[in-house]
Structure formats: C-alpha cells, structure tokens
mmCIF file of C-alpha atoms in Angstrom:
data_model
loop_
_atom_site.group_PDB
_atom_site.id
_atom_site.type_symbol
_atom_site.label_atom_id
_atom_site.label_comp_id
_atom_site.label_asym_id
_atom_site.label_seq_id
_atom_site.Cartn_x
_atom_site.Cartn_y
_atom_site.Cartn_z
ATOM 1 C CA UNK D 85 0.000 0.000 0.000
ATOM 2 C CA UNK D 86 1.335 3.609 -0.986
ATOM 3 C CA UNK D 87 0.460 4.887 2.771
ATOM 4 C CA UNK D 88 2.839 3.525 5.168
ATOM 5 C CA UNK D 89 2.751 3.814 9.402
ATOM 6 C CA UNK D 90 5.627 5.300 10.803
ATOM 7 C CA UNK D 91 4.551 4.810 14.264
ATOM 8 C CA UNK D 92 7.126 2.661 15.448
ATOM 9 C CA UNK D 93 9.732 5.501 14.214
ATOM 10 C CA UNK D 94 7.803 7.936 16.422
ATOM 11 C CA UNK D 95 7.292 5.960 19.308
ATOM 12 C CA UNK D 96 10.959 5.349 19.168
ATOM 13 C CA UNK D 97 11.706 9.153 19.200
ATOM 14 C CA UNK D 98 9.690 9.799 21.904
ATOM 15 C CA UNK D 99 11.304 6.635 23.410
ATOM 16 C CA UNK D 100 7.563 5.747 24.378
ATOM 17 C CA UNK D 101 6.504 1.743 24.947
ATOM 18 C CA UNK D 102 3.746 0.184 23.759
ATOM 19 C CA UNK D 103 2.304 -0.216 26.812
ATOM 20 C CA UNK D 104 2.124 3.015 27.940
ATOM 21 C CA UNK D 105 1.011 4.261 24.973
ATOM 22 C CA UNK D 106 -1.552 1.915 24.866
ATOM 23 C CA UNK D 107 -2.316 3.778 28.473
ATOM 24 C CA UNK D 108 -2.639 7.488 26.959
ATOM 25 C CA UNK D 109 -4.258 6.466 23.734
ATOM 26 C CA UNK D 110 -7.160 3.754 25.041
ATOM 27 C CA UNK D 111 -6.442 1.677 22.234
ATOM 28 C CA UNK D 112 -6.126 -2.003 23.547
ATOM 29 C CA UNK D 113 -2.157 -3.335 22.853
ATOM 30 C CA UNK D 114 -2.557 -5.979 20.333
ATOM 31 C CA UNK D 115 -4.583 -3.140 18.472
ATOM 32 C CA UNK D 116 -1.632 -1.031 18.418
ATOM 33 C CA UNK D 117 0.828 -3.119 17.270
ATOM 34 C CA UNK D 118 -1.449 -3.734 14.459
ATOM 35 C CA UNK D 119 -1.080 -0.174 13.551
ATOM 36 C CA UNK D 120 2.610 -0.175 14.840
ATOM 37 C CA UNK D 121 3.053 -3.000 12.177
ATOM 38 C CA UNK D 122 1.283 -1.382 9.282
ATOM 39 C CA UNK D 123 -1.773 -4.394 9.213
ATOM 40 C CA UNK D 124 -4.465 -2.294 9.127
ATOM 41 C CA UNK D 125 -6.215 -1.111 6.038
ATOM 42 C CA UNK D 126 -8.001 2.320 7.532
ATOM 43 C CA UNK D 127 -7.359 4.206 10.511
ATOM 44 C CA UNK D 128 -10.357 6.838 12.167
ATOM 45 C CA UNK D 129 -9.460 10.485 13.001
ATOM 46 C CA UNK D 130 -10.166 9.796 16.442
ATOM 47 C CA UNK D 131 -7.536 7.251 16.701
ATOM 48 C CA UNK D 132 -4.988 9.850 15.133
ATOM 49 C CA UNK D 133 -6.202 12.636 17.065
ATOM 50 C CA UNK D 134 -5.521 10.368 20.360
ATOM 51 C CA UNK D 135 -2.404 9.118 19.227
ATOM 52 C CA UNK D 136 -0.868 12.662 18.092
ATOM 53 C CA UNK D 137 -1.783 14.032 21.499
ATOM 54 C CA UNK D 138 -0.414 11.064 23.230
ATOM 55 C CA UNK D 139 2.757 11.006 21.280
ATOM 56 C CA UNK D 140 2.734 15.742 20.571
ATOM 57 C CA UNK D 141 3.252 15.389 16.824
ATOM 58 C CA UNK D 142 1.623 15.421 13.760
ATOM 59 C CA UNK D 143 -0.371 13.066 11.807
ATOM 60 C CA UNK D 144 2.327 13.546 8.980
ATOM 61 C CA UNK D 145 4.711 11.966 11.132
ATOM 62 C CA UNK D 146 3.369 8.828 11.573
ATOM 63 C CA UNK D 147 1.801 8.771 8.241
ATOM 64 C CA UNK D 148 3.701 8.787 5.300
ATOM 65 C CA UNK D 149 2.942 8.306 1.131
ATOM 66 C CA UNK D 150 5.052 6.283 -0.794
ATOM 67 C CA UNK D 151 4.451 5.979 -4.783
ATOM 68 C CA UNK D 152 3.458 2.505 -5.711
ATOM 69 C CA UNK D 153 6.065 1.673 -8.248
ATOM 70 C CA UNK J 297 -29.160 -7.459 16.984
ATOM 71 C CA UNK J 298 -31.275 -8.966 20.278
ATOM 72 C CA UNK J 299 -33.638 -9.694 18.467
ATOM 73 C CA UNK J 300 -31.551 -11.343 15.901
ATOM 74 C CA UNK J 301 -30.167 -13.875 18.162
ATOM 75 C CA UNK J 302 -33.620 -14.388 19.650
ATOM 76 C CA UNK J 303 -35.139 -15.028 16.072
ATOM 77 C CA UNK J 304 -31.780 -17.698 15.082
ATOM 78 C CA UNK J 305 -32.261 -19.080 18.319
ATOM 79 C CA UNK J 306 -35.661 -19.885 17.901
ATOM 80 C CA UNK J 307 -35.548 -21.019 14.223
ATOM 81 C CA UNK J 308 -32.393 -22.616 15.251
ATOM 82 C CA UNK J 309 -34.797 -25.084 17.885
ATOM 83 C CA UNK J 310 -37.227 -25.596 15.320
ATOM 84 C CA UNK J 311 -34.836 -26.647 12.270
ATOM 85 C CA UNK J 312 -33.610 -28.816 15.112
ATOM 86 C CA UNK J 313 -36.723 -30.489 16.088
ATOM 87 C CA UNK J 314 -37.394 -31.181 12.079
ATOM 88 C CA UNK J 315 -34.172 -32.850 11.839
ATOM 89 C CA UNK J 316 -34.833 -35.357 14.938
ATOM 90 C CA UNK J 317 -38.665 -35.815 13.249
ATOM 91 C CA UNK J 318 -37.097 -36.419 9.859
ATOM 92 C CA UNK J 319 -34.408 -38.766 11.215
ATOM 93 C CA UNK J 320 -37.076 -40.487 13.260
ATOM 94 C CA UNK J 321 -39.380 -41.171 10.179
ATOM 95 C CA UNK J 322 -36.813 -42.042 8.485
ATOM 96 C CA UNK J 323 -35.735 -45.048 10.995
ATOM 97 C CA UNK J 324 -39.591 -45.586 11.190
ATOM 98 C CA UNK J 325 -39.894 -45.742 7.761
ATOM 99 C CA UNK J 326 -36.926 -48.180 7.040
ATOM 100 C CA UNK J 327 -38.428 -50.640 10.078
ATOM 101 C CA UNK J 328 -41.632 -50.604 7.958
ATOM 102 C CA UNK J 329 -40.017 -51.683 4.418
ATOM 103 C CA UNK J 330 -38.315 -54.226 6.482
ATOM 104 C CA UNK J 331 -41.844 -55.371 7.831
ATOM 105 C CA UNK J 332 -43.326 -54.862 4.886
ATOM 106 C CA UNK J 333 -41.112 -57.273 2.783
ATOM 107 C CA UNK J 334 -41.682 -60.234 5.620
ATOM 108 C CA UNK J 335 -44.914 -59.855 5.884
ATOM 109 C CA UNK J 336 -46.545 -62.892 5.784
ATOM 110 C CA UNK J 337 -49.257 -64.351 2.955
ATOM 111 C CA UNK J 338 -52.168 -64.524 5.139
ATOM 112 C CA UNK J 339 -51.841 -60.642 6.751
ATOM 113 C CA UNK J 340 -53.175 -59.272 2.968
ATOM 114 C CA UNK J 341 -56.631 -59.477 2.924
ATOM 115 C CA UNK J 342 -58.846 -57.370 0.333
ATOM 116 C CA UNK J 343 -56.448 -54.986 -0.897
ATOM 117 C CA UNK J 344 -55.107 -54.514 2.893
ATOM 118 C CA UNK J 345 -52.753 -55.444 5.014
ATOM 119 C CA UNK J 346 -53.641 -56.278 8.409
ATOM 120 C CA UNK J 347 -51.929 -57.183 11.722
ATOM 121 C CA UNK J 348 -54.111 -59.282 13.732
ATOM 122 C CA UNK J 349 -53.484 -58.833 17.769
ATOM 123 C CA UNK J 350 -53.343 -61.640 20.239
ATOM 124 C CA UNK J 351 -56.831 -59.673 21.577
ATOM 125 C CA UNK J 352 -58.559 -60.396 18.454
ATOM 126 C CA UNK J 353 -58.449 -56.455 16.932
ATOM 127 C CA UNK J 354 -56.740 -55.607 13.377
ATOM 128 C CA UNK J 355 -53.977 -53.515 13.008
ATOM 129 C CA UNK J 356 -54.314 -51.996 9.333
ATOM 130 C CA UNK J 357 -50.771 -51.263 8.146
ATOM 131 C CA UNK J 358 -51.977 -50.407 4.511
ATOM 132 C CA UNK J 359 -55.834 -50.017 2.820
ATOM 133 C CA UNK J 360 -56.845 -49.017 -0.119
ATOM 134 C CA UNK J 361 -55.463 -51.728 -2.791
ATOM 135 C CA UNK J 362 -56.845 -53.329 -5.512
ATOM 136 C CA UNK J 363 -58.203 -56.741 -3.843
ATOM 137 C CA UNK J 364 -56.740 -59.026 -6.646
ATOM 138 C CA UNK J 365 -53.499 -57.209 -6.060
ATOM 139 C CA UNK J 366 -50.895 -60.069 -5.487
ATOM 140 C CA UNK J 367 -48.196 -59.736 -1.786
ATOM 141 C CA UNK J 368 -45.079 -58.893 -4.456
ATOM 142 C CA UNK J 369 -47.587 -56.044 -6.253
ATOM 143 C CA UNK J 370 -48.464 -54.537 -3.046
ATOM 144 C CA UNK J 371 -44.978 -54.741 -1.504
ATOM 145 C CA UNK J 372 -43.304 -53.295 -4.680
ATOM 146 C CA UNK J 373 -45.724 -50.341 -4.035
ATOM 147 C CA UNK J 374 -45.270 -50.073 -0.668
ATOM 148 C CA UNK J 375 -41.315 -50.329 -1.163
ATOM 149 C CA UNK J 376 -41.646 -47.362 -4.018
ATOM 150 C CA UNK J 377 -43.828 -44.929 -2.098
ATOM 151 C CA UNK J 378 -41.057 -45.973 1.156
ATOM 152 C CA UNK J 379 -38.151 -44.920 -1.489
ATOM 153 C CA UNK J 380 -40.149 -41.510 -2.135
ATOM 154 C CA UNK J 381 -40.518 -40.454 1.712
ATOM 155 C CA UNK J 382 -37.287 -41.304 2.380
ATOM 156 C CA UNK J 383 -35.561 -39.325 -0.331
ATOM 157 C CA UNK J 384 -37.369 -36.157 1.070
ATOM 158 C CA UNK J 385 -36.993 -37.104 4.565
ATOM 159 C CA UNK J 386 -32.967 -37.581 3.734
ATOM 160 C CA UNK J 387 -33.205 -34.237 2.014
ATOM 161 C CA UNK J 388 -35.281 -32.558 4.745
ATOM 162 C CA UNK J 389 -32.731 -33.813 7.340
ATOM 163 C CA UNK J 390 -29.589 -32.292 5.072
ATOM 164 C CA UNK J 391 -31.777 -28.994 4.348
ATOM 165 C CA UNK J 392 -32.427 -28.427 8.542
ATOM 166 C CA UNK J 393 -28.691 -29.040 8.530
ATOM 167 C CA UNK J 394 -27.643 -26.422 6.169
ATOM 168 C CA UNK J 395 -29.853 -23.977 7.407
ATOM 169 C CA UNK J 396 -28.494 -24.267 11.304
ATOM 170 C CA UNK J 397 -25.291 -24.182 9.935
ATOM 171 C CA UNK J 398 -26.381 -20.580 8.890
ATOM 172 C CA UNK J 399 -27.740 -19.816 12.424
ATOM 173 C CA UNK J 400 -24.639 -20.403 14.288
ATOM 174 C CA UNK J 401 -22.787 -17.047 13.630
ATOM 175 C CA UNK J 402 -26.410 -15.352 13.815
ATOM 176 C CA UNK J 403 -26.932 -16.701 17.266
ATOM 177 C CA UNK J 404 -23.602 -15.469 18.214
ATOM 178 C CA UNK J 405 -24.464 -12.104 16.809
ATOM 179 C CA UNK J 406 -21.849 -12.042 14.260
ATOM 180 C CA UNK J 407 -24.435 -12.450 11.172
ATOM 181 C CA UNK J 408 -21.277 -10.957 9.081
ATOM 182 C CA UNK J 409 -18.756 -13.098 10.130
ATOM 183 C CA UNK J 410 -16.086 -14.828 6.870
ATOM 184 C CA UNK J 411 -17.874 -17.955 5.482
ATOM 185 C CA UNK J 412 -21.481 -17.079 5.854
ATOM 186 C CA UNK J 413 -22.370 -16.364 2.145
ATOM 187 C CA UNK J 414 -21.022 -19.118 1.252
ATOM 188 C CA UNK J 415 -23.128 -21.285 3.302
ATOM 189 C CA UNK J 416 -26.319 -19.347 2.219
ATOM 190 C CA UNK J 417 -25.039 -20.520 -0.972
ATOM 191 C CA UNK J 418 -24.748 -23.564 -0.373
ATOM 192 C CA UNK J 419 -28.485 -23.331 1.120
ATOM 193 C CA UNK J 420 -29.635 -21.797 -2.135
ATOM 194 C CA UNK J 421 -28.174 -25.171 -4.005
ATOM 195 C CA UNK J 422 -29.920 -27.048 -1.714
ATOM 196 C CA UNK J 423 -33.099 -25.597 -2.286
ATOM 197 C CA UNK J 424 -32.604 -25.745 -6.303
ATOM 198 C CA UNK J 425 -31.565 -29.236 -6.050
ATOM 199 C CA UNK J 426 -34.710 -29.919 -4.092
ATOM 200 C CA UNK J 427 -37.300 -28.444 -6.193
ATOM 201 C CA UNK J 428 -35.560 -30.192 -9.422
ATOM 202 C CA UNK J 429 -34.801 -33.465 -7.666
ATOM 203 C CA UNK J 430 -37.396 -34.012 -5.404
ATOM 204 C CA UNK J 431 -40.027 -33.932 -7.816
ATOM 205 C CA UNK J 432 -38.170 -36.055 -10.996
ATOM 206 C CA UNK J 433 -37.793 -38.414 -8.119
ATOM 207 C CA UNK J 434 -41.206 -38.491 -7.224
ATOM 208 C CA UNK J 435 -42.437 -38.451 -10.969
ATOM 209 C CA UNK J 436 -39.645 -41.645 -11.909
ATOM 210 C CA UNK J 437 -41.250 -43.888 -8.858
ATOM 211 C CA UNK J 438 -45.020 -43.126 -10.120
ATOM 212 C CA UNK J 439 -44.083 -44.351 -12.987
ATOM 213 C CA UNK J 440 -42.473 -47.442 -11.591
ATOM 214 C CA UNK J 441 -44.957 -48.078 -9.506
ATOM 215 C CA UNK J 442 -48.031 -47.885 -11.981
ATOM 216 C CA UNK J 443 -46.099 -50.363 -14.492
ATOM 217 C CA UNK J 444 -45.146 -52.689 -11.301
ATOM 218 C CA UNK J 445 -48.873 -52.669 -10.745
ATOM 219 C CA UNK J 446 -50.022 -52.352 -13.846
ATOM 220 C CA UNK J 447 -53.211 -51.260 -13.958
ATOM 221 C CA UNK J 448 -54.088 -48.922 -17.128
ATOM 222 C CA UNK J 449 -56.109 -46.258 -15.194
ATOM 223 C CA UNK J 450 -53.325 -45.518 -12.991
ATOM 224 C CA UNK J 451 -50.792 -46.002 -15.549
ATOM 225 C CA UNK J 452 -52.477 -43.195 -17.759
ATOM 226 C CA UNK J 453 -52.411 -40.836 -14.667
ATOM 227 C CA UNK J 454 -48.852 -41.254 -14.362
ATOM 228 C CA UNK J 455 -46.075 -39.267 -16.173
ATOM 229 C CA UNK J 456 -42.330 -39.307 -16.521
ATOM 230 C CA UNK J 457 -42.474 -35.757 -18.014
ATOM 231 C CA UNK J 458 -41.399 -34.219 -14.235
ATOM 232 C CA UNK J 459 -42.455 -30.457 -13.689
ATOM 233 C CA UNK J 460 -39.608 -28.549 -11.952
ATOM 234 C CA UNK J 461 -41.226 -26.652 -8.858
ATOM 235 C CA UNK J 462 -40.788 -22.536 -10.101
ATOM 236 C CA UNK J 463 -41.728 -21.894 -6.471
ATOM 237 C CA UNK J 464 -38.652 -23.868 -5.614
ATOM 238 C CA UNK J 465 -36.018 -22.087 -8.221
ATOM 239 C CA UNK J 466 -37.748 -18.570 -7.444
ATOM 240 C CA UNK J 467 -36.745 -19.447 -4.018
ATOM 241 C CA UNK J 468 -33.525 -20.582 -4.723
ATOM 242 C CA UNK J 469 -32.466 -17.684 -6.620
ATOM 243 C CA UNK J 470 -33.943 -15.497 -3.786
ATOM 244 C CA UNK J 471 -31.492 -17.255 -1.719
ATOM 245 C CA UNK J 472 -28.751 -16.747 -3.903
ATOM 246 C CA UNK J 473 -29.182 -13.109 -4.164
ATOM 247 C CA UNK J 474 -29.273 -13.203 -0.327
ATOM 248 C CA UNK J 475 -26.039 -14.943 -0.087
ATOM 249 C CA UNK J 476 -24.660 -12.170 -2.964
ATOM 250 C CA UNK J 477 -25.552 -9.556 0.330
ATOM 251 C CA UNK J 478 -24.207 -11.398 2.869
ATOM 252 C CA UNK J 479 -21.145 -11.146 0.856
ATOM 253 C CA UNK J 480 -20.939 -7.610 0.914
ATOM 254 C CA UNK J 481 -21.861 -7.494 4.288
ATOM 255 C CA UNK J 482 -18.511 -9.482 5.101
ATOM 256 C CA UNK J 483 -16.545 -7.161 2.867
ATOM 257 C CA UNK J 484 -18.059 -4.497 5.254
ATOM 258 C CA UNK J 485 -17.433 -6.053 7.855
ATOM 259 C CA UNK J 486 -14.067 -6.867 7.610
ATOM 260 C CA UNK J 487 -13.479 -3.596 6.704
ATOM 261 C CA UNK J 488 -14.735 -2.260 10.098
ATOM 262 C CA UNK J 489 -12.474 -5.011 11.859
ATOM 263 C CA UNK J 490 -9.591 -3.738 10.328
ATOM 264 C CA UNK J 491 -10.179 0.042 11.007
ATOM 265 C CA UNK J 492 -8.873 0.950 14.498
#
C-alpha cells in the first residue's frame, strides 16, 4: 500500500513503549501493534487525534505516502 | 441485533426439532419396508394389510389396494412410495442441517462473520436441487410403480415428463441473491475489523 505507518519511528523518538502508549491512547495493545506493524487497512481520526496528542506530533509523522512503483 | 439472536435461536430449535422428526421417520420408515417385505401371505386381505393382535383387533398397516393385487404387487408399491418419503426425509434432514449451519454465527451475533455467504449458498443449491430433484424423483417412482402394478387407469395418470417446482427455483435464486448480500456485508465487515 502507498500509505505507510511510521509509528514505530515515532514511538521510538519519543522513546515511548507500547504499553504506555496503549495507556494514553485507550487503544487495547494488540490493536496497536497492528497499527505499529502497518496491518491495518483504515485508521479513524479519532484514533490519530488520540495518538498525536499522546505522542505531541503530527499526523504527517506517523503517516507517510510512498508511490506505488 | 437482540432480536436477531432471539429469532436464530428460535428457528435454530425448530430446524432442530425437524431434523430429529425427519431422522425419526426415516428409521420408522426403514423398520416398515423391512416389515413390509416379511410380511406374511395370510396378513393381505382385500387390498389390505392387516396385523391381527393376540386380543382379536386388526392392526391396518396399509388399505386401499386393488383386492386381486398379489403380496409382491403390493410390496413393490409399498417399497416405491417408502423410497419416495425417504428421499425427502434424507433431504429434509440435510436442508435443517444447512440452514443451522447458517444460524450459528447469527446466534452469536456475528451475522457478518467470513464464510457465511457461502453457506447461504450452499443453502440456495440445496433448495434448487430440491425443487428439481425431489419432484423427478417423485415423478420416476409413479411411474415405476403404476407399471409394477399395472393397472391402465393408474398407468395413464402417471407421467415421466417431471415439472420442476418454479416456487422452488424462485426461491432458490432469492437465496442466492441473499447470499450475494451477505457477501458484501462481510466485505463491510471486515473492513470495520480492520479500522482501528
């Protein structure tokens, strides 16, 4: 898929685990390592928005486009 | 979706209960041929066949047959008609199978859940194969039966020319186009899994 999840590379910045963020965000863990891992196929603003807060960056961070060649 | 499981849970009881009866008839019915081919010379008496009780009283297993109907005519048409039942009690007892097959993600309140289209689908063949083969079936042992009797008044009623049930194929592709739904329904919901 031309959209890839750079949450890991965030999460690593921030030097945040998954089970705290897990903690801030609400989202259960095996959840978020599904986004962490790129195997979902849509994601809702909500999520984002909790995420970005939890994490203070932008949803351009952990989103990023890639052309399909 | 309360009401869902409520509804699958009841029809789930009553495809259940048809099952058990069409198992049981069946047994029944195979205990009967069984009797039927033993019975003795002396139990067919004017076109019937009687059971005579240690008290005295008949037991009338079968009536209606032409009195100069010999044992082997009678028990060939008993046998045929026997043959009949059974084929729709076998395929009422796979049908009530099918269908609960259907119910069991319904019950659980996952009507969408991977694999349920396909086993509406597989309903939907049942249902066509029903209405096509249940009544060539029925239409081939008529015909058997009226030239194992052979009487020409019967054998003029009967017909190998079978009718396919439309009420049967209408339903079948009514089924189908449910299944075609359900299918979508999956797509959606899988779509919804996978969006966090």
């Amino acid at each position: 898929m031309a959209i890839i999840l750079r949450l890991d590379r965030v999460m690593a910045d921030r030097k945040m685990s998954l089970n705290e963020l897990s903690e801030k965000v609400g989202i259960a863990n095996v959840n978020l390592s599904k986004i962490k891992t790129g195997k979902v196929s849509a994601i809702r603003f909500s999520t984002l928005e909790a995420i970005c807060e939890a994490l203070d960056c932008q949803p351009g961070d952990i989103l990023e486009y890639r052309k399909d060649n | 979706m309360e009401k869902m499981m409520k509804t699958a849970n009841i029809l789930d009881v009553i495809a259940k209960v048809l099952f058990i009866i069409s198992i049981v008839a069946l047994c029944i019915l195979l205990a009967a041929n069984i009797a039927v081919v033993f019975v003795p010379e002396d139990m067919i008496e004017n076109g019937a066949v009687k059971y005579t009780l240690s008290s005295g009283h008949s037991l009338i297993i079968a009536d209606g047959f032409d009195p100069d109907l010999s044992k082997a005519e009678i028990t060939a048409f008993l046998l045929s008609a026997s043959v009949m039942a059974a084929v729709e009690l076998i395929m009422l007892a796979v049908g009530t199978k099918v269908f609960r097959k259907i119910l069991v993600p319904m019950k659980q309140g996952k009507p969408f859940e991977s694999g349920t289209s396909d086993k509406i689908k597989k309903f939907g063949h049942f249902v066509l194969i029903f209405s096509i083969v249940g009544n060539f079936i029925s239409s081939i042992i008529n015909v058997v039966t009226v030239h194992l009797l052979n009487t020409a008044d019967m054998f003029n009623s009967a017909d190998l020319g079978f009718v396919i049930s439309l009420d049967g194929v209408i339903a079948a592709i009514i089924v189908y186009l449910i299944s075609y739904i359900f299918r979508y329904g999956e797509e959606l919901q899988k779509q919804a899994d996978e969006t966090l």
